[in-house]
Amino acid sequence: MAATSRGTTPVPPDVRPRLTVLSGPSGVGKSTVVAHMRKEHPEVWLSVSATTRKPRPGEKHGVQYFFVSDDEMDKLIANGELLEWAEFAGNRYGTPRRAVIERLEAGEPVLLEIDLQGARLVRESMPEAQLVFLAPPSWEELVRRLTGRGTEAPEVIERRLAAAKVELAAEAEFDTTLVNTSVEDVARELLALMKVL
Ligand SMILES: Nc1nc2c(ncn2[C@@H]2O[C@H](COP(=O)(O)OP(=O)(O)O)[C@@H](O)[C@H]2O)c(=O)[nH]1
Ligand SMILES: Nc1ncnc2c1ncn2[C@@H]1O[C@H](COP(=O)(O)OP(=O)(O)O)[C@@H](O)[C@H]1O
């Protein structure tokens, strides 16, 4: 059997964990849920995306994102290095292809935290992926969380809330919806969907 570039024997596709995509409006709590989940289960592999967005205080290159320039993003796209990419609220975001494929071939549970457009593209290119939608308990609570996070200027919050309306209307396209009332509960449900628990 052919070896992967990591030198391991690929796990046959029928027994690999499914690729899992987590999407949901900005501020719903995706990063919080994923961080909680990975604290207990570091074996879940989370793809680190490339973005042209500027780092928030405390964000580190290679941890939350690979922070790239517009030119670098152009090259990643032109060279086919991204599994998918999308423009969201004025910045571009994309999933590096190679690491995802390697981890899936190694049989590891792989999670992508990406926007609705990206989720649709993954569904097209990898129909076996499971799409999970993280929903807020209410619109008012979403506004409260996004505003309360305090990381965006008011006009950026407005753009993200406009995008959130579009994302919420697409919930039915997803295989599963989890409502983020309790971070612990949602993290457990996500782990179960990924067959980690
Ligand atoms: N399509 C796509 N969307 C991404 C990617 N990485 C992050 N996103 C999404 O881009 C949106 C904005 O992310 P970010 O600026 O970190 O804001 P936050 O999600 O509100 O913390 C979110 O919906 C992310 O899920 C990616 O690689 N591809
Ligand atoms: N279940 C929850 N209950 C209350 N607040 C939450 C919950 N989940 C996340 N938050 C808060 O909501 C804000 C946005 O969460 P974040 O994880 O940054 O969202 P996203 O990654 O989806 O943009 C943060 O201040 C976070 O602490």
mmCIF file with all atom_site columns, N, CA, C and O and ligand atoms in Angstrom, residues 24 26-27 30-31 49 53 56 65 84-86 88 93-95 113-115 118 149 160, ligand 1:
data_model
loop_
_atom_site.group_PDB
_atom_site.id
_atom_site.type_symbol
_atom_site.label_atom_id
_atom_site.label_alt_id
_atom_site.label_comp_id
_atom_site.label_asym_id
_atom_site.label_entity_id
_atom_site.label_seq_id
_atom_site.pdbx_PDB_ins_code
_atom_site.Cartn_x
_atom_site.Cartn_y
_atom_site.Cartn_z
_atom_site.occupancy
_atom_site.B_iso_or_equiv
_atom_site.pdbx_formal_charge
_atom_site.auth_seq_id
_atom_site.auth_comp_id
_atom_site.auth_asym_id
_atom_site.auth_atom_id
_atom_site.pdbx_PDB_model_num
ATOM   1   N N   . GLY A 1 24  ? -21.672 28.437 11.857 1.00 0.00 ? 24  GLY A N   1
ATOM   2   C CA  . GLY A 1 24  ? -22.687 29.150 12.631 1.00 0.00 ? 24  GLY A CA  1
ATOM   3   C C   . GLY A 1 24  ? -22.306 30.609 12.658 1.00 0.00 ? 24  GLY A C   1
ATOM   4   O O   . GLY A 1 24  ? -21.161 30.965 12.392 1.00 0.00 ? 24  GLY A O   1
ATOM   5   N N   . SER A 1 26  ? -21.255 34.428 13.414 1.00 0.00 ? 26  SER A N   1
ATOM   6   C CA  . SER A 1 26  ? -20.203 35.040 14.211 1.00 0.00 ? 26  SER A CA  1
ATOM   7   C C   . SER A 1 26  ? -20.751 35.374 15.590 1.00 0.00 ? 26  SER A C   1
ATOM   8   O O   . SER A 1 26  ? -21.835 35.943 15.721 1.00 0.00 ? 26  SER A O   1
ATOM   9   N N   . GLY A 1 27  ? -20.034 34.978 16.642 1.00 0.00 ? 27  GLY A N   1
ATOM   10  C CA  . GLY A 1 27  ? -20.446 35.291 18.008 1.00 0.00 ? 27  GLY A CA  1
ATOM   11  C C   . GLY A 1 27  ? -21.304 34.226 18.663 1.00 0.00 ? 27  GLY A C   1
ATOM   12  O O   . GLY A 1 27  ? -21.638 34.334 19.845 1.00 0.00 ? 27  GLY A O   1
ATOM   13  N N   . LYS A 1 30  ? -18.600 29.370 18.523 1.00 0.00 ? 30  LYS A N   1
ATOM   14  C CA  . LYS A 1 30  ? -17.854 28.263 17.884 1.00 0.00 ? 30  LYS A CA  1
ATOM   15  C C   . LYS A 1 30  ? -16.472 28.082 18.514 1.00 0.00 ? 30  LYS A C   1
ATOM   16  O O   . LYS A 1 30  ? -16.088 26.974 18.897 1.00 0.00 ? 30  LYS A O   1
ATOM   17  N N   . SER A 1 31  ? -15.714 29.164 18.608 1.00 0.00 ? 31  SER A N   1
ATOM   18  C CA  . SER A 1 31  ? -14.345 29.058 19.148 1.00 0.00 ? 31  SER A CA  1
ATOM   19  C C   . SER A 1 31  ? -14.366 28.595 20.596 1.00 0.00 ? 31  SER A C   1
ATOM   20  O O   . SER A 1 31  ? -13.519 27.796 21.008 1.00 0.00 ? 31  SER A O   1
ATOM   21  N N   . SER A 1 49  ? -6.865  27.749 9.733  1.00 0.00 ? 49  SER A N   1
ATOM   22  C CA  . SER A 1 49  ? -7.106  28.416 8.448  1.00 0.00 ? 49  SER A CA  1
ATOM   23  C C   . SER A 1 49  ? -6.119  29.544 8.209  1.00 0.00 ? 49  SER A C   1
ATOM   24  O O   . SER A 1 49  ? -5.533  30.084 9.153  1.00 0.00 ? 49  SER A O   1
ATOM   25  N N   . ARG A 1 53  ? -7.576  38.579 7.677  1.00 0.00 ? 53  ARG A N   1
ATOM   26  C CA  . ARG A 1 53  ? -7.984  39.421 8.813  1.00 0.00 ? 53  ARG A CA  1
ATOM   27  C C   . ARG A 1 53  ? -6.772  39.681 9.715  1.00 0.00 ? 53  ARG A C   1
ATOM   28  O O   . ARG A 1 53  ? -5.902  38.835 9.856  1.00 0.00 ? 53  ARG A O   1
ATOM   29  N N   . ARG A 1 56  ? -6.509  39.581 16.408 1.00 0.00 ? 56  ARG A N   1
ATOM   30  C CA  . ARG A 1 56  ? -7.052  40.255 17.588 1.00 0.00 ? 56  ARG A CA  1
ATOM   31  C C   . ARG A 1 56  ? -5.996  40.160 18.688 1.00 0.00 ? 56  ARG A C   1
ATOM   32  O O   . ARG A 1 56  ? -5.117  39.294 18.633 1.00 0.00 ? 56  ARG A O   1
ATOM   33  N N   . TYR A 1 65  ? -5.009  31.231 13.632 1.00 0.00 ? 65  TYR A N   1
ATOM   34  C CA  . TYR A 1 65  ? -4.971  31.366 12.166 1.00 0.00 ? 65  TYR A CA  1
ATOM   35  C C   . TYR A 1 65  ? -3.536  31.500 11.696 1.00 0.00 ? 65  TYR A C   1
ATOM   36  O O   . TYR A 1 65  ? -2.643  31.837 12.478 1.00 0.00 ? 65  TYR A O   1
ATOM   37  N N   . GLU A 1 84  ? -10.905 24.913 0.405  1.00 0.00 ? 84  GLU A N   1
ATOM   38  C CA  . GLU A 1 84  ? -11.995 25.850 0.125  1.00 0.00 ? 84  GLU A CA  1
ATOM   39  C C   . GLU A 1 84  ? -11.553 27.199 0.647  1.00 0.00 ? 84  GLU A C   1
ATOM   40  O O   . GLU A 1 84  ? -10.682 27.278 1.510  1.00 0.00 ? 84  GLU A O   1
ATOM   41  N N   . TRP A 1 85  ? -12.181 28.256 0.133  1.00 0.00 ? 85  TRP A N   1
ATOM   42  C CA  . TRP A 1 85  ? -11.943 29.579 0.714  1.00 0.00 ? 85  TRP A CA  1
ATOM   43  C C   . TRP A 1 85  ? -13.169 30.444 0.457  1.00 0.00 ? 85  TRP A C   1
ATOM   44  O O   . TRP A 1 85  ? -13.967 30.151 -0.447 1.00 0.00 ? 85  TRP A O   1
ATOM   45  N N   . ALA A 1 86  ? -13.319 31.493 1.256  1.00 0.00 ? 86  ALA A N   1
ATOM   46  C CA  . ALA A 1 86  ? -14.459 32.386 1.101  1.00 0.00 ? 86  ALA A CA  1
ATOM   47  C C   . ALA A 1 86  ? -14.095 33.763 1.623  1.00 0.00 ? 86  ALA A C   1
ATOM   48  O O   . ALA A 1 86  ? -13.165 33.921 2.420  1.00 0.00 ? 86  ALA A O   1
ATOM   49  N N   . PHE A 1 88  ? -15.458 36.716 3.915  1.00 0.00 ? 88  PHE A N   1
ATOM   50  C CA  . PHE A 1 88  ? -16.433 36.901 4.996  1.00 0.00 ? 88  PHE A CA  1
ATOM   51  C C   . PHE A 1 88  ? -16.204 38.262 5.621  1.00 0.00 ? 88  PHE A C   1
ATOM   52  O O   . PHE A 1 88  ? -15.114 38.528 6.143  1.00 0.00 ? 88  PHE A O   1
ATOM   53  N N   . TYR A 1 93  ? -10.766 33.937 4.020  1.00 0.00 ? 93  TYR A N   1
ATOM   54  C CA  . TYR A 1 93  ? -10.413 32.850 4.913  1.00 0.00 ? 93  TYR A CA  1
ATOM   55  C C   . TYR A 1 93  ? -10.338 31.567 4.081  1.00 0.00 ? 93  TYR A C   1
ATOM   56  O O   . TYR A 1 93  ? -11.200 31.357 3.229  1.00 0.00 ? 93  TYR A O   1
ATOM   57  N N   . GLY A 1 94  ? -9.365  30.691 4.353  1.00 0.00 ? 94  GLY A N   1
ATOM   58  C CA  . GLY A 1 94  ? -9.295  29.439 3.595  1.00 0.00 ? 94  GLY A CA  1
ATOM   59  C C   . GLY A 1 94  ? -8.662  28.313 4.391  1.00 0.00 ? 94  GLY A C   1
ATOM   60  O O   . GLY A 1 94  ? -7.839  28.545 5.288  1.00 0.00 ? 94  GLY A O   1
ATOM   61  N N   . THR A 1 95  ? -9.049  27.081 4.044  1.00 0.00 ? 95  THR A N   1
ATOM   62  C CA  . THR A 1 95  ? -8.560  25.879 4.735  1.00 0.00 ? 95  THR A CA  1
ATOM   63  C C   . THR A 1 95  ? -7.394  25.270 3.964  1.00 0.00 ? 95  THR A C   1
ATOM   64  O O   . THR A 1 95  ? -7.587  24.848 2.812  1.00 0.00 ? 95  THR A O   1
ATOM   65  N N   . GLU A 1 113 ? -13.692 24.626 11.298 1.00 0.00 ? 113 GLU A N   1
ATOM   66  C CA  . GLU A 1 113 ? -14.617 25.651 11.812 1.00 0.00 ? 113 GLU A CA  1
ATOM   67  C C   . GLU A 1 113 ? -14.626 26.764 10.776 1.00 0.00 ? 113 GLU A C   1
ATOM   68  O O   . GLU A 1 113 ? -13.712 27.588 10.730 1.00 0.00 ? 113 GLU A O   1
ATOM   69  N N   . ILE A 1 114 ? -15.633 26.734 9.904  1.00 0.00 ? 114 ILE A N   1
ATOM   70  C CA  . ILE A 1 114 ? -15.638 27.621 8.739  1.00 0.00 ? 114 ILE A CA  1
ATOM   71  C C   . ILE A 1 114 ? -17.036 28.203 8.512  1.00 0.00 ? 114 ILE A C   1
ATOM   72  O O   . ILE A 1 114 ? -17.999 27.756 9.127  1.00 0.00 ? 114 ILE A O   1
ATOM   73  N N   . ASP A 1 115 ? -17.130 29.185 7.609  1.00 0.00 ? 115 ASP A N   1
ATOM   74  C CA  . ASP A 1 115 ? -18.416 29.842 7.419  1.00 0.00 ? 115 ASP A CA  1
ATOM   75  C C   . ASP A 1 115 ? -19.329 29.036 6.479  1.00 0.00 ? 115 ASP A C   1
ATOM   76  O O   . ASP A 1 115 ? -18.931 27.993 5.956  1.00 0.00 ? 115 ASP A O   1
ATOM   77  N N   . GLY A 1 118 ? -18.067 28.248 2.951  1.00 0.00 ? 118 GLY A N   1
ATOM   78  C CA  . GLY A 1 118 ? -17.052 27.189 3.002  1.00 0.00 ? 118 GLY A CA  1
ATOM   79  C C   . GLY A 1 118 ? -17.685 25.830 3.230  1.00 0.00 ? 118 GLY A C   1
ATOM   80  O O   . GLY A 1 118 ? -17.292 24.832 2.605  1.00 0.00 ? 118 GLY A O   1
ATOM   81  N N   . ARG A 1 149 ? -18.314 40.358 23.388 1.00 0.00 ? 149 ARG A N   1
ATOM   82  C CA  . ARG A 1 149 ? -16.940 39.870 23.185 1.00 0.00 ? 149 ARG A CA  1
ATOM   83  C C   . ARG A 1 149 ? -15.970 41.036 23.115 1.00 0.00 ? 149 ARG A C   1
ATOM   84  O O   . ARG A 1 149 ? -14.812 40.922 23.508 1.00 0.00 ? 149 ARG A O   1
ATOM   85  N N   . ARG A 1 160 ? -21.192 41.678 10.533 1.00 0.00 ? 160 ARG A N   1
ATOM   86  C CA  . ARG A 1 160 ? -21.280 40.291 10.996 1.00 0.00 ? 160 ARG A CA  1
ATOM   87  C C   . ARG A 1 160 ? -22.724 39.905 11.324 1.00 0.00 ? 160 ARG A C   1
ATOM   88  O O   . ARG A 1 160 ? -23.125 38.772 11.084 1.00 0.00 ? 160 ARG A O   1
HETATM 89  N N1  . LIG B 2 .   ? -14.835 29.486 4.450  1.00 0.00 ? 1   LIG B N1  1
HETATM 90  C C1  . LIG B 2 .   ? -14.045 29.619 5.510  1.00 0.00 ? 1   LIG B C1  1
HETATM 91  N N2  . LIG B 2 .   ? -14.462 30.294 6.587  1.00 0.00 ? 1   LIG B N2  1
HETATM 92  C C2  . LIG B 2 .   ? -13.635 30.372 7.655  1.00 0.00 ? 1   LIG B C2  1
HETATM 93  C C3  . LIG B 2 .   ? -12.344 29.797 7.667  1.00 0.00 ? 1   LIG B C3  1
HETATM 94  N N3  . LIG B 2 .   ? -11.765 30.072 8.857  1.00 0.00 ? 1   LIG B N3  1
HETATM 95  C C4  . LIG B 2 .   ? -12.666 30.771 9.563  1.00 0.00 ? 1   LIG B C4  1
HETATM 96  N N4  . LIG B 2 .   ? -13.805 30.963 8.847  1.00 0.00 ? 1   LIG B N4  1
HETATM 97  C C5  . LIG B 2 .   ? -15.035 31.636 9.255  1.00 0.00 ? 1   LIG B C5  1
HETATM 98  O O1  . LIG B 2 .   ? -14.892 33.035 9.076  1.00 0.00 ? 1   LIG B O1  1
HETATM 99  C C6  . LIG B 2 .   ? -15.822 33.683 9.951  1.00 0.00 ? 1   LIG B C6  1
HETATM 100 C C7  . LIG B 2 .   ? -15.099 34.815 10.698 1.00 0.00 ? 1   LIG B C7  1
HETATM 101 O O2  . LIG B 2 .   ? -14.103 34.295 11.532 1.00 0.00 ? 1   LIG B O2  1
HETATM 102 P P1  . LIG B 2 .   ? -13.380 35.224 12.587 1.00 0.00 ? 1   LIG B P1  1
HETATM 103 O O3  . LIG B 2 .   ? -12.922 36.473 11.940 1.00 0.00 ? 1   LIG B O3  1
HETATM 104 O O4  . LIG B 2 .   ? -12.351 34.408 13.315 1.00 0.00 ? 1   LIG B O4  1
HETATM 105 O O5  . LIG B 2 .   ? -14.548 35.653 13.576 1.00 0.00 ? 1   LIG B O5  1
HETATM 106 P P2  . LIG B 2 .   ? -15.394 34.845 14.680 1.00 0.00 ? 1   LIG B P2  1
HETATM 107 O O6  . LIG B 2 .   ? -15.797 33.520 14.094 1.00 0.00 ? 1   LIG B O6  1
HETATM 108 O O7  . LIG B 2 .   ? -16.526 35.755 14.946 1.00 0.00 ? 1   LIG B O7  1
HETATM 109 O O8  . LIG B 2 .   ? -14.486 34.693 15.874 1.00 0.00 ? 1   LIG B O8  1
HETATM 110 C C8  . LIG B 2 .   ? -16.368 32.594 10.885 1.00 0.00 ? 1   LIG B C8  1
HETATM 111 O O9  . LIG B 2 .   ? -17.658 32.221 10.404 1.00 0.00 ? 1   LIG B O9  1
HETATM 112 C C9  . LIG B 2 .   ? -15.394 31.466 10.712 1.00 0.00 ? 1   LIG B C9  1
HETATM 113 O O10 . LIG B 2 .   ? -16.007 30.201 10.945 1.00 0.00 ? 1   LIG B O10 1
HETATM 114 C C10 . LIG B 2 .   ? -11.932 29.088 6.497  1.00 0.00 ? 1   LIG B C10 1
HETATM 115 O O11 . LIG B 2 .   ? -10.834 28.543 6.393  1.00 0.00 ? 1   LIG B O11 1
HETATM 116 N N5  . LIG B 2 .   ? -12.811 29.047 5.458  1.00 0.00 ? 1   LIG B N5  1
#
